[in-house]
Coordinates of C-alpha atoms in Angstrom, one line a residue:
X1 CA 18.5 170.9 -221.7
X2 CA 16.4 168.0 -222.9
X3 CA 12.7 167.9 -222.0
X4 CA 12.1 164.2 -221.3
X5 CA 8.4 164.5 -222.3
X6 CA 9.6 165.6 -225.8
X7 CA 12.0 162.7 -226.5
X8 CA 11.1 161.2 -229.8
X9 CA 9.8 157.7 -230.0
X10 CA 12.4 157.0 -232.6
X11 CA 15.2 157.7 -230.2
X12 CA 17.0 154.6 -228.8
X13 CA 15.9 153.5 -225.3
X14 CA 19.1 153.6 -223.2
X15 CA 17.7 153.6 -219.8
X16 CA 17.3 150.0 -218.7
X17 CA 15.9 148.9 -222.1
X18 CA 15.3 145.3 -221.0
X19 CA 13.2 146.3 -218.1
X20 CA 11.2 148.6 -220.4
X21 CA 10.5 145.7 -222.7
X22 CA 9.4 143.5 -219.8
X23 CA 7.0 146.3 -218.6
X24 CA 5.6 146.6 -222.1
X25 CA 5.0 142.9 -222.4
X26 CA 2.9 143.0 -219.3
X27 CA 1.1 146.2 -220.1
X28 CA 2.7 148.0 -217.2
X29 CA 4.7 150.5 -219.2
X30 CA 2.6 153.5 -218.0
X31 CA 3.9 157.0 -217.5
X32 CA 2.5 159.0 -214.6
X33 CA 2.5 162.8 -214.7
X34 CA 1.1 163.7 -211.4
X35 CA 0.5 162.1 -207.9
X36 CA -1.7 163.1 -205.0
X37 CA -2.9 161.1 -202.0
X38 CA -3.5 157.6 -203.1
X39 CA -3.9 158.4 -206.8
X40 CA -1.4 158.5 -209.7
X41 CA -2.5 160.4 -212.9
X42 CA -1.7 159.3 -216.5
X43 CA -2.0 161.7 -219.4
X44 CA -4.8 160.7 -221.8
X45 CA -4.7 161.0 -225.5
X46 CA -6.9 164.1 -225.3
X47 CA -4.4 165.7 -222.8
X48 CA -6.7 165.1 -219.8
X49 CA -5.6 163.3 -216.7
X50 CA -6.6 159.7 -216.0
X51 CA -6.7 158.7 -212.3
X52 CA -5.2 155.4 -211.2
X53 CA -5.7 154.0 -207.7
X54 CA -2.3 153.2 -206.3
X55 CA -2.1 150.0 -204.3
X56 CA 1.6 149.5 -204.9
X57 CA 2.4 152.5 -202.7
X58 CA 6.0 152.9 -203.7
X59 CA 6.7 149.3 -202.6
X60 CA 5.4 150.4 -199.2
X61 CA 7.1 153.8 -199.1
X62 CA 4.0 155.9 -199.2
X63 CA 2.1 155.3 -196.0
X64 CA 1.3 159.0 -195.8
X65 CA 0.4 159.2 -199.5
X66 CA 1.8 160.8 -202.6
X67 CA 2.9 164.5 -202.0
X68 CA 1.5 164.7 -198.5
X69 CA 0.5 168.4 -198.1
X70 CA 2.2 168.8 -194.7
X71 CA 5.4 167.2 -195.9
X72 CA 5.6 169.1 -199.2
X73 CA 4.9 172.4 -197.5
X74 CA 7.6 171.6 -195.0
X75 CA 10.0 170.6 -197.8
X76 CA 9.4 173.9 -199.6
X77 CA 10.0 175.8 -196.4
X78 CA 13.3 174.0 -195.8
X79 CA 14.5 174.7 -199.4
X80 CA 13.3 178.4 -199.3
X81 CA 15.3 178.7 -196.0
X82 CA 18.5 177.4 -197.7
X83 CA 18.9 174.6 -195.2
X84 CA 22.3 173.0 -195.9
X85 CA 21.8 169.6 -197.4
X86 CA 25.4 168.6 -197.7
X87 CA 27.5 169.5 -194.8
X88 CA 29.3 166.2 -194.3
X89 CA 31.8 165.6 -191.4
X90 CA 30.2 168.2 -189.2
X91 CA 27.7 168.2 -186.4
X92 CA 24.0 167.4 -187.3
X93 CA 21.7 168.2 -184.4
X94 CA 18.7 167.3 -186.4
X95 CA 20.2 163.7 -186.8
X96 CA 20.6 163.5 -183.1
X97 CA 17.0 164.7 -182.6
X98 CA 15.8 162.0 -185.0
X99 CA 17.7 159.3 -183.3
X100 CA 16.2 160.3 -180.0
X101 CA 12.7 160.4 -181.4
X102 CA 13.1 156.9 -182.9
X103 CA 14.4 155.6 -179.6
X104 CA 11.4 157.0 -177.7
X105 CA 9.0 155.2 -180.1
X106 CA 11.0 151.9 -180.0
X107 CA 11.1 152.0 -176.3
X108 CA 7.4 152.6 -176.0
X109 CA 6.6 149.7 -178.4
X110 CA 9.0 147.1 -177.1
X111 CA 9.5 148.1 -173.4
X112 CA 13.2 147.9 -174.0
X113 CA 14.9 150.7 -172.0
X114 CA 18.4 150.1 -173.5
X115 CA 19.2 152.9 -176.0
X116 CA 19.9 152.2 -179.7
X117 CA 22.6 154.2 -181.6
X118 CA 21.7 155.4 -185.1
X119 CA 23.7 155.0 -188.3
X120 CA 22.0 156.7 -191.2
X121 CA 21.9 155.6 -194.9
X122 CA 19.9 156.2 -198.0
X123 CA 18.0 153.0 -198.9
X124 CA 16.7 150.0 -197.0
X125 CA 19.3 147.7 -198.7
X126 CA 22.1 150.1 -197.6
X127 CA 20.7 150.0 -194.0
X128 CA 20.8 146.2 -194.1
X129 CA 24.2 146.2 -195.6
X130 CA 25.4 148.4 -192.8
X131 CA 23.8 146.1 -190.2
X132 CA 25.6 143.1 -191.7
X133 CA 29.0 145.0 -191.7
X134 CA 28.5 146.1 -188.2
X135 CA 27.5 142.6 -187.0
X136 CA 30.6 141.2 -188.7
X137 CA 32.8 143.9 -187.2
X138 CA 31.4 143.1 -183.7
X139 CA 31.9 139.4 -184.3
X140 CA 35.5 139.9 -185.3
X141 CA 36.1 142.0 -182.2
X142 CA 34.5 139.3 -179.9
X143 CA 36.5 136.6 -181.6
X144 CA 39.7 138.5 -181.2
X145 CA 39.1 139.0 -177.5
X146 CA 38.4 135.3 -177.0
X147 CA 41.6 134.3 -178.8
X148 CA 43.6 136.8 -176.8
X149 CA 42.2 135.5 -173.6
X150 CA 42.9 131.9 -174.6
X151 CA 46.4 132.9 -175.6
X152 CA 46.9 134.4 -172.2
X153 CA 45.7 131.2 -170.6
X154 CA 48.0 129.0 -172.7
X155 CA 51.0 131.2 -171.6
X156 CA 50.0 130.9 -168.0
X157 CA 49.7 127.1 -168.3
X158 CA 53.1 126.9 -170.0
X159 CA 54.6 128.8 -167.1
X160 CA 52.9 126.6 -164.5
X161 CA 54.2 123.5 -166.1
X162 CA 57.7 124.8 -166.3
X163 CA 57.8 125.8 -162.7
X164 CA 56.4 122.5 -161.6
X165 CA 53.1 123.8 -160.1
X166 CA 51.1 121.9 -162.7
X167 CA 51.3 118.7 -164.8
X168 CA 49.7 117.5 -168.0
X169 CA 47.8 114.3 -167.6
X170 CA 48.1 111.8 -170.5
X171 CA 44.3 112.0 -171.1
X172 CA 44.7 115.6 -172.2
X173 CA 46.8 114.5 -175.2
X174 CA 44.5 111.6 -175.9
X175 CA 41.4 113.8 -175.8
X176 CA 42.9 116.0 -178.6
X177 CA 43.9 113.0 -180.7
X178 CA 47.6 113.3 -180.1
X179 CA 48.0 109.9 -178.5
X180 CA 49.8 109.2 -175.2
X181 CA 52.7 111.5 -174.4
X182 CA 55.2 111.7 -171.7
X183 CA 55.2 114.9 -169.6
X184 CA 57.8 117.5 -170.6
X185 CA 58.3 120.8 -172.3
X186 CA 58.4 119.4 -175.8
X187 CA 55.1 117.6 -175.4
X188 CA 53.6 120.7 -174.0
X189 CA 54.7 122.8 -176.9
X190 CA 53.2 120.2 -179.3
X191 CA 50.0 120.4 -177.4
X192 CA 49.8 124.2 -177.5
X193 CA 50.7 124.1 -181.1
X194 CA 47.9 121.8 -181.8
X195 CA 45.4 123.9 -180.0
X196 CA 46.6 127.1 -181.7
X197 CA 46.3 125.4 -185.1
X198 CA 42.8 124.3 -184.2
X199 CA 41.8 127.8 -183.1
X200 CA 43.3 129.4 -186.1
X201 CA 41.3 127.1 -188.4
X202 CA 38.1 128.1 -186.5
X203 CA 39.0 131.8 -186.6
X204 CA 39.4 131.5 -190.5
X205 CA 35.9 130.2 -190.9
X206 CA 33.8 132.7 -192.9
X207 CA 30.8 134.1 -191.0
X208 CA 27.4 132.4 -191.3
X209 CA 24.2 134.4 -191.5
X210 CA 20.8 132.9 -190.7
X211 CA 17.6 134.1 -192.3
X212 CA 14.1 132.6 -193.0
X213 CA 13.2 131.0 -196.2
X214 CA 11.3 133.6 -198.3
X215 CA 13.4 136.4 -197.0
X216 CA 14.3 139.6 -199.0
X217 CA 16.8 142.0 -197.6
X218 CA 18.0 143.9 -200.7
X219 CA 20.2 143.4 -203.7
X220 CA 23.6 144.8 -202.7
X221 CA 26.6 142.6 -202.6
X222 CA 26.0 141.3 -199.0
X223 CA 22.2 141.7 -198.8
X224 CA 21.5 139.8 -201.9
X225 CA 23.0 136.7 -200.4
X226 CA 20.5 137.0 -197.5
X227 CA 17.7 137.1 -200.1
X228 CA 16.1 133.7 -200.6
X229 CA 15.2 134.0 -204.3
X230 CA 17.9 132.1 -206.2
X231 CA 17.4 134.3 -209.3
X232 CA 18.7 137.3 -207.5
X233 CA 21.3 135.5 -205.4
X234 CA 23.0 132.8 -207.5
X235 CA 24.8 135.0 -210.1
X236 CA 26.7 136.7 -207.2
X237 CA 27.4 133.8 -204.9
X238 CA 31.1 134.2 -205.0
X239 CA 31.1 137.9 -203.9
X240 CA 29.9 137.6 -200.2
X241 CA 29.3 135.5 -197.1
X242 CA 26.7 132.9 -197.6
X243 CA 23.5 132.4 -195.6
X244 CA 21.6 129.4 -194.2
X245 CA 17.9 129.7 -194.9
X246 CA 15.8 128.4 -192.1
X247 CA 12.5 126.7 -192.9
X248 CA 9.4 128.5 -191.6
X249 CA 7.5 127.0 -188.8
X250 CA 9.4 123.7 -188.6
X251 CA 10.1 123.4 -184.9
X252 CA 13.7 122.3 -184.2
X253 CA 15.0 123.2 -187.7
X254 CA 16.8 126.3 -186.5
X255 CA 18.5 124.6 -183.6
X256 CA 19.6 121.8 -186.0
X257 CA 21.2 124.3 -188.3
X258 CA 22.9 126.2 -185.5
X259 CA 24.3 122.9 -184.2
X260 CA 25.7 122.1 -187.7
X261 CA 27.4 125.5 -187.9
X262 CA 28.7 125.7 -184.3
X263 CA 32.5 126.0 -183.6
X264 CA 34.5 125.5 -180.6
X265 CA 37.7 127.2 -179.4
X266 CA 40.1 125.2 -177.3
X267 CA 42.2 126.3 -174.4
X268 CA 44.1 125.0 -171.3
X269 CA 43.5 125.8 -167.7
X270 CA 45.0 124.6 -164.5
X271 CA 42.7 122.9 -161.9
X272 CA 44.1 121.4 -158.7
X273 CA 47.6 121.2 -160.2
X274 CA 46.3 119.4 -163.3
X275 CA 46.2 120.9 -166.8
X276 CA 42.7 120.5 -168.4
X277 CA 41.2 121.4 -171.8
X278 CA 38.7 124.2 -171.8
X279 CA 36.1 124.8 -174.6
X280 CA 34.4 128.0 -175.6
X281 CA 31.8 128.8 -178.2
X282 CA 33.4 130.3 -181.3
X283 CA 31.2 133.1 -182.8
X284 CA 30.8 131.6 -186.2
X285 CA 27.2 132.6 -186.7
X286 CA 27.3 136.4 -187.3
X287 CA 23.6 137.3 -187.2
X288 CA 20.0 136.2 -187.7
X289 CA 18.3 138.7 -190.0
X290 CA 14.5 138.5 -190.6
X291 CA 11.4 140.5 -191.6
X292 CA 8.5 140.2 -189.2
X293 CA 6.2 140.3 -192.3
X294 CA 8.0 139.1 -195.4
X295 CA 7.3 141.6 -198.1
X296 CA 8.8 140.3 -201.4
X297 CA 8.5 136.8 -200.2
X298 CA 4.7 136.9 -200.5
X299 CA 3.4 139.0 -197.6
X300 CA 3.9 136.3 -195.0
X301 CA 3.9 137.1 -191.3
X302 CA 6.2 135.0 -189.1
X303 CA 4.5 133.1 -186.4
X304 CA 4.9 134.0 -182.7
X305 CA 6.2 130.4 -182.1
X306 CA 8.9 130.8 -184.7
X307 CA 9.9 134.2 -183.4
X308 CA 10.2 132.7 -179.9
X309 CA 12.5 129.9 -181.1
X310 CA 14.7 132.4 -182.9
X311 CA 15.0 134.6 -179.8
X312 CA 15.8 131.6 -177.6
X313 CA 18.3 129.9 -179.8
X314 CA 20.1 133.2 -180.7
X315 CA 20.3 134.1 -177.0
X316 CA 22.0 130.8 -176.2
X317 CA 24.7 131.2 -178.8
X318 CA 25.1 134.9 -178.4
X319 CA 24.0 135.7 -182.0
X320 CA 22.4 139.1 -182.6
X321 CA 19.0 139.4 -184.1
X322 CA 18.6 142.0 -186.9
X323 CA 15.0 143.0 -187.5
X324 CA 14.4 144.3 -191.0
X325 CA 11.4 146.7 -190.7
X326 CA 12.2 148.3 -194.0
X327 CA 8.7 147.5 -195.6
X328 CA 6.8 146.4 -192.6
X329 CA 7.7 149.2 -190.2
X330 CA 6.8 152.9 -189.8
X331 CA 3.2 152.1 -188.9
X332 CA 2.2 150.2 -192.1
X333 CA 0.9 147.2 -190.1
X334 CA -0.9 149.3 -187.5
X335 CA 2.2 149.5 -185.2
X336 CA 5.4 151.4 -185.6
X337 CA 7.2 148.1 -185.6
X338 CA 5.5 145.0 -187.1
X339 CA 7.5 142.7 -184.8
X340 CA 6.0 144.2 -181.7
X341 CA 2.9 142.0 -181.6
X342 CA 5.0 139.0 -182.3
X343 CA 7.1 139.5 -179.2
X344 CA 10.1 140.2 -181.4
X345 CA 13.0 142.1 -179.8
X346 CA 16.0 142.9 -181.9
X347 CA 19.6 143.9 -181.3
X348 CA 19.5 145.8 -184.6
X349 CA 16.5 147.4 -186.4
X350 CA 16.6 148.8 -189.9
X351 CA 14.0 151.3 -191.1
X352 CA 13.5 153.1 -194.4
X353 CA 10.8 153.6 -197.1
X354 CA 8.0 155.7 -195.4
X355 CA 10.6 157.2 -193.1
X356 CA 11.2 159.6 -196.0
X357 CA 7.6 160.6 -196.4
X358 CA 7.6 159.9 -200.0
X359 CA 10.0 162.8 -200.7
X360 CA 13.4 162.0 -199.1
X361 CA 15.6 159.0 -199.6
X362 CA 16.6 158.1 -196.0
X363 CA 17.1 154.9 -194.0
X364 CA 18.5 154.1 -190.6
X365 CA 20.2 151.3 -188.7
X366 CA 19.6 151.2 -185.0
X367 CA 22.1 149.2 -182.9
X368 CA 21.7 148.2 -179.3
X369 CA 24.1 150.1 -177.1
X370 CA 25.6 147.0 -175.6
X371 CA 26.6 145.7 -179.1
X372 CA 27.5 149.0 -180.6
X373 CA 31.1 149.5 -181.9
X374 CA 31.8 153.2 -182.1
X375 CA 34.7 152.8 -184.5
X376 CA 32.3 151.6 -187.1
X377 CA 31.4 155.2 -187.7
X378 CA 34.9 155.9 -189.0
X379 CA 35.1 153.0 -191.5
X380 CA 31.6 153.0 -192.8
X381 CA 30.2 156.2 -194.4
X382 CA 28.0 157.5 -197.2
X383 CA 28.0 160.8 -199.1
X384 CA 24.3 161.2 -199.1
X385 CA 23.5 159.8 -195.6
X386 CA 22.4 162.0 -192.7
X387 CA 21.9 165.0 -195.0
X388 CA 20.1 168.0 -193.5
X389 CA 17.1 167.8 -195.7
X390 CA 16.3 164.2 -195.3
X391 CA 16.6 164.1 -191.5
X392 CA 14.3 167.0 -191.1
X393 CA 11.7 165.4 -193.4
X394 CA 12.0 162.2 -191.3
X395 CA 11.3 164.2 -188.2
X396 CA 8.2 165.7 -189.8
X397 CA 7.1 162.1 -190.7
X398 CA 7.4 161.0 -187.1
X399 CA 5.5 164.1 -186.0
X400 CA 2.6 163.2 -188.3
X401 CA 2.6 159.5 -187.4
X402 CA 2.6 160.2 -183.7
X403 CA 0.0 163.0 -183.8
X404 CA -3.2 162.6 -182.0
X405 CA -1.9 159.7 -179.9
X406 CA -0.9 157.7 -183.0
X407 CA -4.0 158.3 -185.2
X408 CA -2.1 157.3 -188.2
X409 CA -1.4 153.8 -186.8
X410 CA -5.0 153.4 -185.9
X411 CA -6.1 154.5 -189.4
X412 CA -3.6 152.0 -191.0
X413 CA -5.1 149.2 -188.8
X414 CA -8.7 150.1 -189.5
X415 CA -8.2 150.5 -193.3
X416 CA -6.3 147.2 -193.3
X417 CA -9.1 145.3 -191.6
X418 CA -11.6 146.6 -194.1
X419 CA -9.3 145.9 -197.1
X420 CA -8.6 142.4 -195.8
X421 CA -12.3 141.7 -195.4
X422 CA -12.8 142.7 -199.0
X423 CA -9.9 140.5 -200.2
X424 CA -11.3 137.7 -198.1
X425 CA -14.8 138.1 -199.7
X426 CA -13.2 137.8 -203.2
X427 CA -11.4 134.7 -202.1
X428 CA -14.5 133.1 -200.7
X429 CA -16.5 133.8 -203.9
X430 CA -13.6 132.6 -206.2
X431 CA -12.0 129.7 -204.2
X432 CA -10.8 128.1 -207.5
X433 CA -8.9 131.2 -208.4
X434 CA -7.7 132.8 -205.1
X435 CA -5.6 130.5 -202.9
X436 CA -5.0 132.7 -199.9
X437 CA -5.3 136.2 -198.4
X438 CA -3.0 137.3 -195.7
X439 CA -1.1 140.2 -194.0
X440 CA -1.7 142.9 -191.5
X441 CA -2.7 146.5 -191.6
X442 CA -1.9 148.1 -195.0
X443 CA 0.5 145.3 -196.0
X444 CA -1.7 142.7 -197.5
X445 CA -1.3 139.9 -200.2
X446 CA -3.6 137.9 -202.4
X447 CA -2.2 134.7 -203.7
X448 CA -3.6 133.0 -206.8
X449 CA -3.7 129.3 -207.4
X450 CA -1.3 128.0 -210.0
X451 CA -2.8 128.8 -213.4
X452 CA -0.3 126.9 -215.6
X453 CA -3.1 124.5 -216.6
X454 CA -5.5 127.3 -217.5
X455 CA -7.6 127.0 -220.6
X456 CA -6.5 130.4 -222.0
X457 CA -3.1 130.0 -223.6
X458 CA -1.8 133.5 -222.6
X459 CA -2.7 132.8 -218.9
X460 CA -1.2 129.3 -218.9
X461 CA 2.0 130.6 -220.6
X462 CA 2.4 133.4 -218.2
X463 CA 1.9 131.1 -215.2
X464 CA 4.5 128.6 -216.5
X465 CA 7.0 131.5 -217.0
X466 CA 6.4 132.8 -213.5
X467 CA 4.8 136.0 -214.9
X468 CA 1.1 135.3 -214.1
X469 CA 1.0 138.0 -211.4
X470 CA 2.4 140.6 -213.8
X471 CA -0.2 139.7 -216.4
X472 CA -2.9 140.2 -213.9
X473 CA -1.4 143.5 -212.7
X474 CA -1.3 144.6 -216.3
X475 CA -5.0 143.8 -216.7
X476 CA -5.9 145.6 -213.5
X477 CA -4.1 148.7 -214.7
X478 CA -5.4 148.7 -218.3
X479 CA -8.9 147.6 -217.6
X480 CA -9.6 149.0 -214.2
X481 CA -7.0 151.8 -213.5
X482 CA -5.8 149.9 -210.5
X483 CA -2.1 149.9 -209.9
X484 CA -0.4 147.0 -208.0
X485 CA 2.4 144.4 -208.6
X486 CA 3.3 140.9 -207.6
X487 CA 5.8 140.4 -204.8
X488 CA 9.3 139.9 -206.2
X489 CA 9.9 136.3 -205.0
X490 CA 6.3 135.1 -205.1
X491 CA 5.0 136.3 -208.5
X492 CA 1.7 134.6 -207.9
X493 CA 0.9 137.0 -205.0
X494 CA -0.3 140.5 -205.5
X495 CA 0.7 143.1 -203.0
X496 CA -1.7 145.8 -201.5
X497 CA 0.2 148.5 -199.8
X498 CA -1.8 151.7 -200.2
X499 CA -1.6 154.9 -198.1
X500 CA -3.8 155.9 -195.2
X501 CA -5.4 158.3 -197.7
X502 CA -7.3 155.3 -199.1
X503 CA -10.9 156.1 -199.4
X504 CA -14.1 153.9 -199.3
X505 CA -14.5 154.5 -203.0
X506 CA -10.9 153.3 -203.6
X507 CA -11.7 150.1 -201.7
X508 CA -15.0 149.5 -203.6
X509 CA -13.2 150.1 -206.9
X510 CA -10.6 147.5 -206.1
X511 CA -13.2 145.0 -205.1
X512 CA -15.0 145.4 -208.5
X513 CA -11.7 145.2 -210.3
X514 CA -10.7 142.0 -208.5
X515 CA -14.0 140.3 -209.0
X516 CA -14.0 141.1 -212.7
X517 CA -10.5 139.7 -213.0
X518 CA -11.2 136.6 -211.1
X519 CA -14.3 136.0 -213.1
X520 CA -12.2 136.2 -216.3
X521 CA -9.5 133.9 -214.9
X522 CA -12.1 131.1 -214.1
X523 CA -13.6 131.5 -217.6
X524 CA -16.5 133.7 -217.1
X525 CA -18.2 134.9 -220.2
X526 CA -15.2 133.6 -222.2
X527 CA -13.5 137.0 -221.9
X528 CA -9.7 137.4 -222.1
X529 CA -7.6 139.5 -219.8
X530 CA -6.7 142.8 -221.3
X531 CA -3.4 142.1 -223.0
X532 CA -1.0 144.8 -224.1
X533 CA -1.1 145.8 -227.8
X534 CA 1.8 144.1 -229.7

């Protein structure tokens, strides 16, 4: 067996070498040897441990901290007891218990009494992929039912015309662009053929997904097409259904897009002995998927007005709303669901990251009972989903979050307010460097002004290459032992997603580091950012 710590520096780097080079160029190629609470530890040259304050928080996965004692103790207990991890295609009472626990919390936060069925997965992207697949399956079933109903109606009209109880007015042919026709079986057959061809064309239209600009829902085949960043999406455009990206806070933009995509299914009915054309909405728009607080899009919270418009328009056309709470949920914003305060009510919810308590890889898709298709469980599966270990860890996480009447949520909100005040103070003192501070709870972002015209060449070059945020993150790590990263699709915005183990000293340490960094960026003392050694 090879000890990874003893791998020679001369050995070729075969594990994602390009990414390793990118990390090295920004000075982020650190190796961590231990983690506890809100601290990661590097090994110093003398063999001692160097603490690093972790504000990246596993991209939001560590609300309860690294190696939370209660969770690690429980994990050891499970492993020592020999709990079956892999017992696929059997009963999993702990999964049923977890689904009930999640339902109780969602019901409390949203006031929605309708149950949600749970489909388990491993990662947030996989939960979103399952949501997209289920929504498309549901759309296909609804479309098929509509076409079957229309077909039955056409058959009834054909029979009524043949037995003389109904006639086809000339305006019916004219309305459908067929020109004036005389009544008769042949003309009726042509009319029905025309309607069937129209409906078949509508049925063959690919599904359309709606999502806000700035969205990020994963990098799998389907979810990457729902991610606004073209760098992630464009190389794989041909592989999956496309999305329409809705501008944020532009009243009427969503309705305009929906009107552009709408489709109509035609049918025939008999009214007072006359054949009339009927129209029904074709379910072209499969789903609207959104994050209440956009994570990788720059820590941007949707406005209540935009959320209200989404709910209204989607209800009008029967489009389900998928609420992606992968990064914002599980209490990170001070509520179990970040969308609660926005008045957001979903037909689907996806949860992951902190659901695993920093140890287990688990995610879940919750589907409203009235939309749930049970056969989905037989055609969608995952080897590592719903395993005995992860489900039990997730139950322990919920127990810790809910303890003391939700003390963890209150802690996240209180720490977030204090941290936001510190970030706001830095912005106020360095307005030429910091453009904006935003977010809620322990999901905060600090956006820098464009530095492509900075006097220091390394800073200007990094900004023009879209790497300025990584350069700053590297400086914070090397010079101040503070760990954070830019958001993936807004590289000028640093993320701050620490755990509720964050201390007053950690917050003070960050403030000092940010102030020093901003002072350097604006040219204070003519000092450079700490660049990696070539």
